[in-house]
CSV table of C-alpha atoms in Angstrom, one decimal:
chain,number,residue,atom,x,y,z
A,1225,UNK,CA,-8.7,-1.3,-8.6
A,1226,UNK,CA,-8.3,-3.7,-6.2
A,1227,UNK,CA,-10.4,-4.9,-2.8
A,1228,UNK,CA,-8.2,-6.6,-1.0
A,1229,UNK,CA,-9.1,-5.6,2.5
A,1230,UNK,CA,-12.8,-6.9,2.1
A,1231,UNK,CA,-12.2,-9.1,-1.0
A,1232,UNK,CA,-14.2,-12.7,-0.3
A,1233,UNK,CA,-12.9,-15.6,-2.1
A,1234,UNK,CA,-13.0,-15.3,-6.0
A,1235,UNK,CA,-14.6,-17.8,-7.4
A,1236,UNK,CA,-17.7,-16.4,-5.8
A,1237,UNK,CA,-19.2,-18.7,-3.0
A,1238,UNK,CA,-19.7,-17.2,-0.5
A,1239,UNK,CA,-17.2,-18.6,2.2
A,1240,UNK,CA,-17.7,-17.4,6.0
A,1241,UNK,CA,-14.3,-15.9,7.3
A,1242,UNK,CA,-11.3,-13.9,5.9
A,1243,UNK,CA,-9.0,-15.4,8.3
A,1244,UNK,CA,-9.2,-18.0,11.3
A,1245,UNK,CA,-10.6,-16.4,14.3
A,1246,UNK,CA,-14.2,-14.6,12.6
A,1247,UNK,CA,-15.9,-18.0,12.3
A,1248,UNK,CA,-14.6,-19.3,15.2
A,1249,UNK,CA,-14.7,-16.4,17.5
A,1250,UNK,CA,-17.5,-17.0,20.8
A,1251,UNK,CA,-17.9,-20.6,19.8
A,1252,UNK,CA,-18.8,-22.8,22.4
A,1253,UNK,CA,-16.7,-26.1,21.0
A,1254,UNK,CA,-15.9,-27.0,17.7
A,1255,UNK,CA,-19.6,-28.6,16.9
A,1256,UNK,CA,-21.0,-25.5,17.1
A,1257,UNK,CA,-17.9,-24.1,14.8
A,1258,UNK,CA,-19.3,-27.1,12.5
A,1259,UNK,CA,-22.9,-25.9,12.5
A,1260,UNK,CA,-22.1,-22.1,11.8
A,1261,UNK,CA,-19.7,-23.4,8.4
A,1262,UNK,CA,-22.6,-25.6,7.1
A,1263,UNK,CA,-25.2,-22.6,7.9
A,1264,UNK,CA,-23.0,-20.4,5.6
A,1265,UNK,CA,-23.3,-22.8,2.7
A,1266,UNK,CA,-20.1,-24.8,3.2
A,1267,UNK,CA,-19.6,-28.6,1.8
A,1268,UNK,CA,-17.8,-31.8,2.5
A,1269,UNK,CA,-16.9,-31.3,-1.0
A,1270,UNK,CA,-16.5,-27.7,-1.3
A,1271,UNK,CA,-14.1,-27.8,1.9
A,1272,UNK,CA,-12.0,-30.6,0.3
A,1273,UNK,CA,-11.4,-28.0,-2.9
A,1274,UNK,CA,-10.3,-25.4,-0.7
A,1275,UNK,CA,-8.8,-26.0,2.2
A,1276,UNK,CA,-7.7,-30.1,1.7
A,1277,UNK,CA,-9.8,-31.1,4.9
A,1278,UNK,CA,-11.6,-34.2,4.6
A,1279,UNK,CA,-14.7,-32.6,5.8
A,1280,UNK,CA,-16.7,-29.7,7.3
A,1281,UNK,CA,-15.9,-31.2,10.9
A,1282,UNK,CA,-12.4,-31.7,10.1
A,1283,UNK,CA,-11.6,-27.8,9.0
A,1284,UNK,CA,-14.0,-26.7,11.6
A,1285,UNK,CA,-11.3,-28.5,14.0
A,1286,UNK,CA,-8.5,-26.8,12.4
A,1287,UNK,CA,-10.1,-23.3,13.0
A,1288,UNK,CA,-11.5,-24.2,16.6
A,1289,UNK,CA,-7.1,-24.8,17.4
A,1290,UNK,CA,-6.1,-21.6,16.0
A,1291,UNK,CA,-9.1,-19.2,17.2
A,1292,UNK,CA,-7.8,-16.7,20.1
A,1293,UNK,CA,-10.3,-16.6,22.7
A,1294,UNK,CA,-9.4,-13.7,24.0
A,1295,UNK,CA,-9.3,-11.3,21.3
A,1296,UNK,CA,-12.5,-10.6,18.9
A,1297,UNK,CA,-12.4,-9.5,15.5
A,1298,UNK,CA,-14.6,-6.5,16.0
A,1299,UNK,CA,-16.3,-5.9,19.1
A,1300,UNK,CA,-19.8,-4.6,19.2
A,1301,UNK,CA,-19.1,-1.7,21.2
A,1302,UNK,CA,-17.4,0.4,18.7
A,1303,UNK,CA,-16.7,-0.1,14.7
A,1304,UNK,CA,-13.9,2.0,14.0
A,1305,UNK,CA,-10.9,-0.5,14.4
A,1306,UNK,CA,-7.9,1.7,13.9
A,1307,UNK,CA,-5.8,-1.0,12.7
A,1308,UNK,CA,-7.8,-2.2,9.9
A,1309,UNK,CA,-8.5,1.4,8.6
A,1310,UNK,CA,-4.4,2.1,9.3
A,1311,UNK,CA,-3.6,-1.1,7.1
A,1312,UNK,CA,-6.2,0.3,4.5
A,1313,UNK,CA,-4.8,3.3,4.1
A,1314,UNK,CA,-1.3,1.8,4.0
A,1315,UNK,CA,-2.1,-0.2,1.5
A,1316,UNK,CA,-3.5,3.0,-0.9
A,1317,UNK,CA,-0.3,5.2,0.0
A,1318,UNK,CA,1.8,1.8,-1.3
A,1319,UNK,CA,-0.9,1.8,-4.5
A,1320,UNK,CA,0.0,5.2,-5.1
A,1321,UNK,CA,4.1,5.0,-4.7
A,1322,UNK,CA,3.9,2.2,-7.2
A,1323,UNK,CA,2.2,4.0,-9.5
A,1324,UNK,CA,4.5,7.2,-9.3
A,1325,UNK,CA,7.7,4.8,-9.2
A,1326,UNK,CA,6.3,3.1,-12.4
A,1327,UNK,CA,5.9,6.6,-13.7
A,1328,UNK,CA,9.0,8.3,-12.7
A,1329,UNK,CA,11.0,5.5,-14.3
A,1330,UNK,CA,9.3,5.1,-17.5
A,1331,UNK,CA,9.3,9.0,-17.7
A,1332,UNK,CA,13.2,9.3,-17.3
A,1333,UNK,CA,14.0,6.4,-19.8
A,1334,UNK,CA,11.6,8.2,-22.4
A,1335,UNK,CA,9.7,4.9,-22.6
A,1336,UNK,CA,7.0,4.9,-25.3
A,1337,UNK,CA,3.6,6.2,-24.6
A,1338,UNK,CA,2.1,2.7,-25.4
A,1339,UNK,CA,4.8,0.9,-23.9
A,1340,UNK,CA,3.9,2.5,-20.5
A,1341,UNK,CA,0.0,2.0,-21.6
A,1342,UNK,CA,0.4,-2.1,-22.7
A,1343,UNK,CA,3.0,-2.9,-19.4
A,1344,UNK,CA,0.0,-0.5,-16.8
A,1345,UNK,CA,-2.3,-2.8,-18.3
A,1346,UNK,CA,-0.6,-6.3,-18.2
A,1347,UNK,CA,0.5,-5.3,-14.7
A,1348,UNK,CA,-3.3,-4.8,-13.3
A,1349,UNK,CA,-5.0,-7.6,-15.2
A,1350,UNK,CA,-1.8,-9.6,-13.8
A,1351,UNK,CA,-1.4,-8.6,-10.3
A,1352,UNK,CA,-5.2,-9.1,-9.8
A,1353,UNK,CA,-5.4,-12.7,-11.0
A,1354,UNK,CA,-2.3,-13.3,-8.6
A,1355,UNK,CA,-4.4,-11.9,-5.8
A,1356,UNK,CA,-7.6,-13.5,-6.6
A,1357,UNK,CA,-5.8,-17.0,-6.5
A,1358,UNK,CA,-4.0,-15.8,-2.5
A,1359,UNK,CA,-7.7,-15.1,-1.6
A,1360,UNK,CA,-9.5,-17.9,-2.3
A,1361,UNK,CA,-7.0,-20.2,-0.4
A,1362,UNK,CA,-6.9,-17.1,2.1
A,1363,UNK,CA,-11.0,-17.5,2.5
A,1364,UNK,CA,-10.7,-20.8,3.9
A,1365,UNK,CA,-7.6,-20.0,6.3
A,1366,UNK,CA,-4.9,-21.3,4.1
A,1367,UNK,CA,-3.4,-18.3,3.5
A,1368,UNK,CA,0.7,-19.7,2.8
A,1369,UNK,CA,-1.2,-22.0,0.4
A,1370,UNK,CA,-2.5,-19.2,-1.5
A,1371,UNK,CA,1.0,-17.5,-1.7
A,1372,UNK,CA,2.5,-20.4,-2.8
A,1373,UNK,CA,-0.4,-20.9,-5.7
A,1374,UNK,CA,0.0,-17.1,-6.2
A,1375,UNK,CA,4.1,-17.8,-6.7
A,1376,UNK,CA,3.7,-20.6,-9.1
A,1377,UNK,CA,1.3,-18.7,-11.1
A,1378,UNK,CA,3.2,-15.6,-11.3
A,1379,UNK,CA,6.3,-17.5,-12.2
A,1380,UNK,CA,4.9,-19.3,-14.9
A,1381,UNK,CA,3.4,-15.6,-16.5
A,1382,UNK,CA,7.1,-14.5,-15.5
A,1383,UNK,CA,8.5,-17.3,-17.8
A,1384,UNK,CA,6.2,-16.5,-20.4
A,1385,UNK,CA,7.4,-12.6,-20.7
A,1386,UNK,CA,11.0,-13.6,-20.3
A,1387,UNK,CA,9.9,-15.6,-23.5
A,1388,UNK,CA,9.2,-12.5,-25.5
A,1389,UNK,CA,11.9,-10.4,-24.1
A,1390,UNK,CA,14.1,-12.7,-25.7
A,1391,UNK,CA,12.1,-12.7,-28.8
A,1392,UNK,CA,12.4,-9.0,-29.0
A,1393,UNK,CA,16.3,-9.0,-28.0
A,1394,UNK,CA,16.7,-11.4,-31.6
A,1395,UNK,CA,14.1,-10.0,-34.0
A,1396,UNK,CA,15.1,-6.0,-34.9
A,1397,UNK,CA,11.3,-5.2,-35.6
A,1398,UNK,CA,10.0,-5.8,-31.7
A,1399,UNK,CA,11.2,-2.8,-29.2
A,1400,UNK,CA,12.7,-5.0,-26.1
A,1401,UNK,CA,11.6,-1.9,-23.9
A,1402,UNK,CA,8.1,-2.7,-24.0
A,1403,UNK,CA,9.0,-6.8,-22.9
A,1404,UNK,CA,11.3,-5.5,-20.1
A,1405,UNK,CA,8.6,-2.9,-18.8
A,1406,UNK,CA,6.1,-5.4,-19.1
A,1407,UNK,CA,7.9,-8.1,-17.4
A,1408,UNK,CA,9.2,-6.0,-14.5
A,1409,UNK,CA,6.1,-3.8,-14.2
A,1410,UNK,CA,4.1,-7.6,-13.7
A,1411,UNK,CA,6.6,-9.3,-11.7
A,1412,UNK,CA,6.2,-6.1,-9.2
A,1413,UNK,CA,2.5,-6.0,-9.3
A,1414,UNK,CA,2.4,-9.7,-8.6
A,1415,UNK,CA,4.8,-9.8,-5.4
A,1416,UNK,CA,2.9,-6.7,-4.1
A,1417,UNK,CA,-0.2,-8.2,-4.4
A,1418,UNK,CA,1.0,-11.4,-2.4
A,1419,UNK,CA,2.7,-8.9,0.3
A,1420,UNK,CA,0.1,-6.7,0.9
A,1421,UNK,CA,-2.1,-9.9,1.4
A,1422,UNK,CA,0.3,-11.2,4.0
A,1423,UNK,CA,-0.1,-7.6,5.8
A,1424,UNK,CA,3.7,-6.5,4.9
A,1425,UNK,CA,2.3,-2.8,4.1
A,1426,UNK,CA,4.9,-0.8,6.1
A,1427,UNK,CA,7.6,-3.0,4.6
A,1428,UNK,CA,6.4,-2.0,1.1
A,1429,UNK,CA,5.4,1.6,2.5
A,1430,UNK,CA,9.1,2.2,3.7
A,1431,UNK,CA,10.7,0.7,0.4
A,1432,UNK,CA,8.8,2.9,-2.1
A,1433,UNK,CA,9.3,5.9,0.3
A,1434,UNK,CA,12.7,5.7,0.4
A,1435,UNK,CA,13.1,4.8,-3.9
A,1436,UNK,CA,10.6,7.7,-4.6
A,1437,UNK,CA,12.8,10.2,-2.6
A,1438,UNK,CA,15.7,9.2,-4.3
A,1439,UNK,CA,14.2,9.5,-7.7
A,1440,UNK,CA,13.0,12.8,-6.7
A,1441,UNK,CA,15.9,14.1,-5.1
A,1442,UNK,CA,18.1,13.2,-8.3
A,1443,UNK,CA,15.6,14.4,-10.9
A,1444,UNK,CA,15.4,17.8,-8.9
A,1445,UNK,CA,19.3,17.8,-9.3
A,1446,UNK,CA,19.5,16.9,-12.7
A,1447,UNK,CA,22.4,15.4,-13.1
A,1448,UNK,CA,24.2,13.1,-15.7
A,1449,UNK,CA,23.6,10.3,-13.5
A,1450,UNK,CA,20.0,10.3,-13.0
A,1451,UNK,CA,19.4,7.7,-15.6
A,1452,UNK,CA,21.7,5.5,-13.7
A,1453,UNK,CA,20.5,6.1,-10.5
A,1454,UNK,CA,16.9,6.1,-11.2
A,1455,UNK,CA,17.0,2.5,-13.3
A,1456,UNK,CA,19.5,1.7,-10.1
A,1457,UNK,CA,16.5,2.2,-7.7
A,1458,UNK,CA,13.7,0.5,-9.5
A,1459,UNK,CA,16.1,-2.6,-9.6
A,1460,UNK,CA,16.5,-2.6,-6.2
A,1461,UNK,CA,12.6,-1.9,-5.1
A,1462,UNK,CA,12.6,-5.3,-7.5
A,1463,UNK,CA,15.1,-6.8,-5.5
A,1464,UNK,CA,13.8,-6.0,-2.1
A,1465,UNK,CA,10.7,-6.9,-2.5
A,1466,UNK,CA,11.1,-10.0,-3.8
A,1467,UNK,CA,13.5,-10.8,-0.9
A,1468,UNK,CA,10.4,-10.5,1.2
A,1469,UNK,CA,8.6,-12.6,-0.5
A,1470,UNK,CA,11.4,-15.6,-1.3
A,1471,UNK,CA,11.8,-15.2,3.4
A,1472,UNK,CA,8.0,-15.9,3.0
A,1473,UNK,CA,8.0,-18.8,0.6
A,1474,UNK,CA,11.2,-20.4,2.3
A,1475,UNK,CA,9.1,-21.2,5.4
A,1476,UNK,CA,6.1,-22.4,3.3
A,1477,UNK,CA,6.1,-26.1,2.9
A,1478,UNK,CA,3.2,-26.0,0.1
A,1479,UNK,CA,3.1,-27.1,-3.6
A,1480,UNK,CA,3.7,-24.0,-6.1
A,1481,UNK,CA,2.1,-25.3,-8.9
A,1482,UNK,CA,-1.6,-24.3,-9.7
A,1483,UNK,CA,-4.6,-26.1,-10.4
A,1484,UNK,CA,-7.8,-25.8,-12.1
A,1485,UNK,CA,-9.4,-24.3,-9.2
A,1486,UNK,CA,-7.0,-21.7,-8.9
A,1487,UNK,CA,-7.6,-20.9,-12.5
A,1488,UNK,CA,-11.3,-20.2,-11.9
A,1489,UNK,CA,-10.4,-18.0,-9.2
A,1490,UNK,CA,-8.4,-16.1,-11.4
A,1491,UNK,CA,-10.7,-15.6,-13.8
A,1492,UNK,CA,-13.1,-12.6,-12.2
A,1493,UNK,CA,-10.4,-10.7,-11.0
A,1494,UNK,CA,-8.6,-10.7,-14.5
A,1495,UNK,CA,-12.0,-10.0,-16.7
A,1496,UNK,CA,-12.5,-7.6,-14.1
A,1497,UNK,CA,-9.3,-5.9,-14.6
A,1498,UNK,CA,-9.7,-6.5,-18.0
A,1499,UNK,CA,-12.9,-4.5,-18.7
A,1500,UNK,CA,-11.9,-1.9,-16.7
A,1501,UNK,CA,-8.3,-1.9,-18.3
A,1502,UNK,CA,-10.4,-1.3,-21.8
A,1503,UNK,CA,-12.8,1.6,-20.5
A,1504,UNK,CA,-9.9,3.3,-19.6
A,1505,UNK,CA,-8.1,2.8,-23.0
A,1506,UNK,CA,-11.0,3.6,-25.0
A,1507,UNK,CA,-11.4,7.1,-22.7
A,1508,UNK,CA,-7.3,7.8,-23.8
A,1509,UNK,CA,-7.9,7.8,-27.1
A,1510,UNK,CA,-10.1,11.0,-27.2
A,1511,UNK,CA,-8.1,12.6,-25.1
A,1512,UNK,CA,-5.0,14.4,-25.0
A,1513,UNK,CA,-1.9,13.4,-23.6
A,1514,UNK,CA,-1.5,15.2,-20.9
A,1515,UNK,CA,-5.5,15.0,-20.1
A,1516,UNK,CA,-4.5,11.6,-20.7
A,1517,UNK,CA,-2.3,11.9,-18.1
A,1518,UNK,CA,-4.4,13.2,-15.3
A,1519,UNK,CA,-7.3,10.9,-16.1
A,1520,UNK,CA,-5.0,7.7,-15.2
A,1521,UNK,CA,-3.8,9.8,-12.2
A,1522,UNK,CA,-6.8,9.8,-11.0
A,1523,UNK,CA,-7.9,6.3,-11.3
A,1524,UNK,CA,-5.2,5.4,-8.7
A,1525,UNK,CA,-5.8,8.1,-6.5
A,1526,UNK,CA,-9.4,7.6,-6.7
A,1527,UNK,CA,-8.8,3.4,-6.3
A,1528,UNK,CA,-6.5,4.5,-3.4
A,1529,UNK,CA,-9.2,6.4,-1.5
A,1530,UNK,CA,-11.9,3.5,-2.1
A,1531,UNK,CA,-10.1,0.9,-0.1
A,1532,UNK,CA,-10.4,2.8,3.2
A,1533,UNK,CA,-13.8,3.8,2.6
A,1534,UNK,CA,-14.7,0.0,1.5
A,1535,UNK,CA,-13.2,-0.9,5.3
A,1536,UNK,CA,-15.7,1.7,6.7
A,1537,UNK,CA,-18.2,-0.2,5.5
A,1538,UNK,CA,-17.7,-3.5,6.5
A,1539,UNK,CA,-16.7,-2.6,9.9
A,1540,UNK,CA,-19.8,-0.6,10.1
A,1541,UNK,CA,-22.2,-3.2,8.6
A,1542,UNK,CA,-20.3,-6.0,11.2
A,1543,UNK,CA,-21.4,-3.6,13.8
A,1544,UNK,CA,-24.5,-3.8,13.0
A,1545,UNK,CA,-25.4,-7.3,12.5
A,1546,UNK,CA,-23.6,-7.9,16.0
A,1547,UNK,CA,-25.7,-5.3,17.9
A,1548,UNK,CA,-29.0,-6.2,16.0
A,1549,UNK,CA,-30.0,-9.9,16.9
A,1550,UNK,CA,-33.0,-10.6,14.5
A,1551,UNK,CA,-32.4,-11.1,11.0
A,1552,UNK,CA,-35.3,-8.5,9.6
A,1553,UNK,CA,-33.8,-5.4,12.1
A,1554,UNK,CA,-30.1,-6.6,10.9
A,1555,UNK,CA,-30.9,-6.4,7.0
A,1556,UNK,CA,-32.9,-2.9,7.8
A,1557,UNK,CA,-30.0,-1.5,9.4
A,1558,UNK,CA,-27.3,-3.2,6.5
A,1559,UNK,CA,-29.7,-1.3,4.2
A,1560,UNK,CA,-29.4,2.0,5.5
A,1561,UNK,CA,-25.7,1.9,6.1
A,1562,UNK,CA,-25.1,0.4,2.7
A,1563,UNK,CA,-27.3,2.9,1.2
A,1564,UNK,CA,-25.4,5.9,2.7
A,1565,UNK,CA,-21.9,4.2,3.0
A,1566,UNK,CA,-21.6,2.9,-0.7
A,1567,UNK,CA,-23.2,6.7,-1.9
A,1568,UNK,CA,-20.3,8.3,-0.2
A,1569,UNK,CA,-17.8,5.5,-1.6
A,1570,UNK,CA,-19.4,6.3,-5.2
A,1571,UNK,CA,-19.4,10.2,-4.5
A,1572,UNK,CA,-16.2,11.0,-2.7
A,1573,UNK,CA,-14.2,9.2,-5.5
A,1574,UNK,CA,-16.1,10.3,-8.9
A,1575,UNK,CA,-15.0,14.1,-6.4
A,1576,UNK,CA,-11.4,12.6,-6.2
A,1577,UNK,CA,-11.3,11.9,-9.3
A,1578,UNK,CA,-12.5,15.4,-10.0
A,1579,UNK,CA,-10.3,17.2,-8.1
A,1580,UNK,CA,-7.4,15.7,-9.8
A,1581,UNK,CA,-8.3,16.5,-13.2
A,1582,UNK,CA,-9.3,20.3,-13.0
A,1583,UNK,CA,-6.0,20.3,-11.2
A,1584,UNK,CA,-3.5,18.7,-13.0
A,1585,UNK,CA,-5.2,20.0,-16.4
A,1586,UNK,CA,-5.7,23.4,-16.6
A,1587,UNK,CA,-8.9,24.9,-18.3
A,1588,UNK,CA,-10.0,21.4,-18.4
A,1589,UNK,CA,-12.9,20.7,-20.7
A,1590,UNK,CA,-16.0,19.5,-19.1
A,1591,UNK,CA,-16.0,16.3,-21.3
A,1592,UNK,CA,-12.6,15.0,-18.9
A,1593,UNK,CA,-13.9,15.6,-16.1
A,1594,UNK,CA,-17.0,13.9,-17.4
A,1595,UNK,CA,-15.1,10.9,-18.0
A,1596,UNK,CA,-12.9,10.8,-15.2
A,1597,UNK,CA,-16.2,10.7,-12.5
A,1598,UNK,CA,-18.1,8.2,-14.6
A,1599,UNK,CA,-15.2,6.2,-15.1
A,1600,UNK,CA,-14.4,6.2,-11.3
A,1601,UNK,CA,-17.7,5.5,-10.3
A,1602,UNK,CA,-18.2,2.3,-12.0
A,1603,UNK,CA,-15.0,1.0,-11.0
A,1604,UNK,CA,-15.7,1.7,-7.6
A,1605,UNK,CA,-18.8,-0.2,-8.5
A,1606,UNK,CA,-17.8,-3.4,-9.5
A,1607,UNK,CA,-15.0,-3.1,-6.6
A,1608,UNK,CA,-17.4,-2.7,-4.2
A,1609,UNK,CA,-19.7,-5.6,-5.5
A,1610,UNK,CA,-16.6,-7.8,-5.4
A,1611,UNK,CA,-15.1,-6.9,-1.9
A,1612,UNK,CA,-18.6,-8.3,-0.6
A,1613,UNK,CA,-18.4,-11.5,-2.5
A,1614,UNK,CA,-20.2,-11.0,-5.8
A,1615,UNK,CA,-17.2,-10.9,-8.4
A,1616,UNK,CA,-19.4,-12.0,-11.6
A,1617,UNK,CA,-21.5,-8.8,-10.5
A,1618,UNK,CA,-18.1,-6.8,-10.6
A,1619,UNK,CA,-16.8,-8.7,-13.6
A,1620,UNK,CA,-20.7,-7.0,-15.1
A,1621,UNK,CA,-20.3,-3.6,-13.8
A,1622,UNK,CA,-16.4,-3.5,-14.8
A,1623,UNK,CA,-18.4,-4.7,-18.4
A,1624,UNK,CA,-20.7,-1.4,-18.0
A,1625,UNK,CA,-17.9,0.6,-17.7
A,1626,UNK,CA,-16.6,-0.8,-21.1
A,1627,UNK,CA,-20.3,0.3,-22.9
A,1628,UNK,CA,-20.4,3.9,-20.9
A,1629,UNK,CA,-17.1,4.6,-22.6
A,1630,UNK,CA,-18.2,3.6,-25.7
A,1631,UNK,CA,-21.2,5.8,-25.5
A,1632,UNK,CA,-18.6,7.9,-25.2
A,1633,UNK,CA,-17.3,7.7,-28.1
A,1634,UNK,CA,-20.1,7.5,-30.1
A,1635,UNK,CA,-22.9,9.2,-28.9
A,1636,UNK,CA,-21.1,12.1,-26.4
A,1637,UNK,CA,-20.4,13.3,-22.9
A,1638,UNK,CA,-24.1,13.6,-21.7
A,1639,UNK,CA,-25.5,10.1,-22.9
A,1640,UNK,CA,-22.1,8.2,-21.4
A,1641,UNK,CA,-22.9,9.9,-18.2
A,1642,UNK,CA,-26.8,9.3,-18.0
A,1643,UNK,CA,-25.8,5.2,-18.5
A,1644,UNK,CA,-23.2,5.6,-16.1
A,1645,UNK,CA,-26.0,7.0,-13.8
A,1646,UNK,CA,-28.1,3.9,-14.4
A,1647,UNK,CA,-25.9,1.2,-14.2
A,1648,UNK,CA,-24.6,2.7,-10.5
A,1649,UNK,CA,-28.2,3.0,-9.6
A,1650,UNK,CA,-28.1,-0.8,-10.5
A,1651,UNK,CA,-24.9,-1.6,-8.6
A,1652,UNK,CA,-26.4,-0.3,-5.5
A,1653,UNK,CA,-29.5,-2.1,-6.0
A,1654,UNK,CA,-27.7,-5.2,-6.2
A,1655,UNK,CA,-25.4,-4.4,-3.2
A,1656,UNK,CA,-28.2,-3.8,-1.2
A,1657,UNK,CA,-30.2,-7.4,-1.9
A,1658,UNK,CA,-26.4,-9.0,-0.9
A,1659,UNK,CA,-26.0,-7.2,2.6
A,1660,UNK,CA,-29.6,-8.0,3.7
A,1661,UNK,CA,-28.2,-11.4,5.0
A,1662,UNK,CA,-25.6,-10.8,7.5
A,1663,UNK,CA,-23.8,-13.5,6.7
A,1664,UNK,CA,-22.2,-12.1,3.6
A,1665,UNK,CA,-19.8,-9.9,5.7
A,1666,UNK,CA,-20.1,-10.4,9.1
């Protein structure tokens, strides 16, 4: 699951803007742009890390040239801002497309089961180290830094699978359609990642409308050429999208090679993925294949609908803070909305993910659907408590996830769903002791 419309830096400090006009927005000179970055917690040091300024004052300058006066980020008198919910749900219909291209493909070359399962997998843990590395440049406005980091670091994990897919072209024992899943599958997830970040969702949106008609249109017909034509397709989705992203990179002067802090801000996002990744393998193998199926169809739907809803929130908890001045009224109102915002979140996708079961499976057994909510829930979860700058707390509750699965598996349907209960409960709790200072999202 990913949060990349709310998602705060990675490595976890809590860094003031997404962007160069929040911060800098209704500042009266750059001082005063100065005093609000040391309020949030920033350092000489920590700025140097990040950004390469050679001080607070220095990157407060280069935010203070950039701002645009004239337009706010949200204004106070309304907190429904079309174009960030419109981008939102953009960016789930594209999380969705990929998922059924994935699936469409591997379903026509009669890919392995586990093939599909081990490539899914690399691709998430993958594509959301890639993004985490974008968004902690991105946190401190240096956003074409963080897609060049992003580049170099998807390159070298695309050298390493090119590695093994020659390995498994020379030795007869290794299947080289698992490597060339994998590495495609990664290489997509990882460009994706980096275009969605750079707000390219109708791009992406348009290119996987158009591939998954096609695929549709000649799997409907059924002809001899729908191998062709569907392998034909994925290539070029490949192809076009990493056109995008080489017109991107080509006016990015920026060095593409990463560095240790780039590596920690890696690291959430991938134990994130990671945890969740195993939950969800653990669940598959008590279930059957086609319940299987469904419960991974699901998960993207259900991830899908969360990012919109996670936008809700922050717009609505921005327009809060910025129509309630003292700190004690702002945190009571962050409360409330969290409360009833991040309920819903947690509700309408364990529903979502629901839905989809009892209708994909039919007569499903109450133990799948069982699964599929819990499973949804957490996730959404440790997404949520990462979109609002907590990712060790995701990287925990992605970790509950793991041990409610393996209840699962040992002691049943009813105890896996009582812990699931609990460790939500304690999401929440946590959620709510981070939006009581305004500071962490507005």
């Amino acid at each position: 699951m990913s949060a990349d419309s709310v998602m705060m830096p990675a490595s976890g400090d809590s860094l003031p803007t997404i962007g160069n006009d929040r911060i800098a927005f209704d500042a009266v000179d750059t001082y005063e742009v100065t005093a609000r970055l040391e309020a949030s917690g920033l350092s000489d040091r920590t700025v140097r890390l990040r950004s390469g300024a050679t001080d607070v004052f220095a990157y407060a300058q280069s935010l203070d040239r950039s701002r645009d006066p004239a337009r706010a980020p949200l204004t106070p008198g309304g907190w429904l801002a079309r174009t960030d919910l419109l981008e939102a749900v953009r960016r789930g219909i594209v999380l969705i497309l990929g998922a059924v291209l994935g699936g469409l493909t591997a379903t026509v070359l009669a890919i392995d089961t586990n093939a599909i399962l081990i490539a899914g997998i690399g691709a998430w843990i993958i594509g959301q180290s890639v993004s985490g590395i974008v968004w902690a440049h991105a946190g401190t406005g240096q956003v074409h830094r963080g897609v060049a980091r992003g580049t170099g670091a998807a390159l070298i994990v695309g050298a390493v699978l090119a590695c093994y897919l020659a390995v498994s072209l020379l030795l007869p024992t290794h299947h080289a359609s698992t490597a060339v899943l994998t590495l495609a599958w990664c290489w997509y997830s990882c460009v994706v990642s980096m275009l969605v970040i750079l707000g390219r969702s109708w791009y992406l949106l348009t290119v996987l409308a158009g591939a998954v008609s096609v695929m549709t249109v000649a799997l409907v017909l059924g002809r001899d050429a729908t191998t062709p034509v569907v392998v034909a397709v994925a290539l070029l989705v490949l192809v076009a999208v990493t056109i995008n992203l080489v017109a991107v990179l080509r006016t990015i002067d920026e060095p593409h090679l990463p560095g240790r802090g780039d590596v920690r801000a890696a690291l959430a996002p991938a134990a994130q993925a990671g945890f969740l990744a195993a939950a969800l393998s653990m669940a598959l193998t008590r279930l059957p294949d086609w319940e299987g199926t469904a419960l991974i169809v699901a998960t993207v739907v259900a991830a899908a609908a969360t990012d919109p809803a996670l936008v809700l929130m922050r717009q609505r908890l921005v327009w809060s803070s910025h129509r309630t001045p003292l700190l004690t009224h702002a945190a009571r109102h962050a409360w409330v909305s969290t409360l009833v915002m991040s309920t819903v979140i947690v509700v309408v996708s364990a529903a979502v993910s629901t839905l989809v079961v009892i209708f994909l499976v039919e007569d499903a057994r109450a133990t799948t659907v069982i699964v599929a909510a819990a499973f949804s829930s957490l996730a959404t979860t440790s997404t949520t408590l990462s979109a609002f700058g907590l990712p060790r707390a995701g990287v925990l509750f992605a970790g509950a996830a793991c041990l409610s699965a393996a209840a699962w598996l040992s002691l049943g349907a009813v105890p896996a769903m009582l812990l699931a209960i609990v460790f939500v409960t304690a999401g929440s709790a946590m959620l709510l002791a981070r939006v009581s200072d305004p500071r962490a999202y507005a």
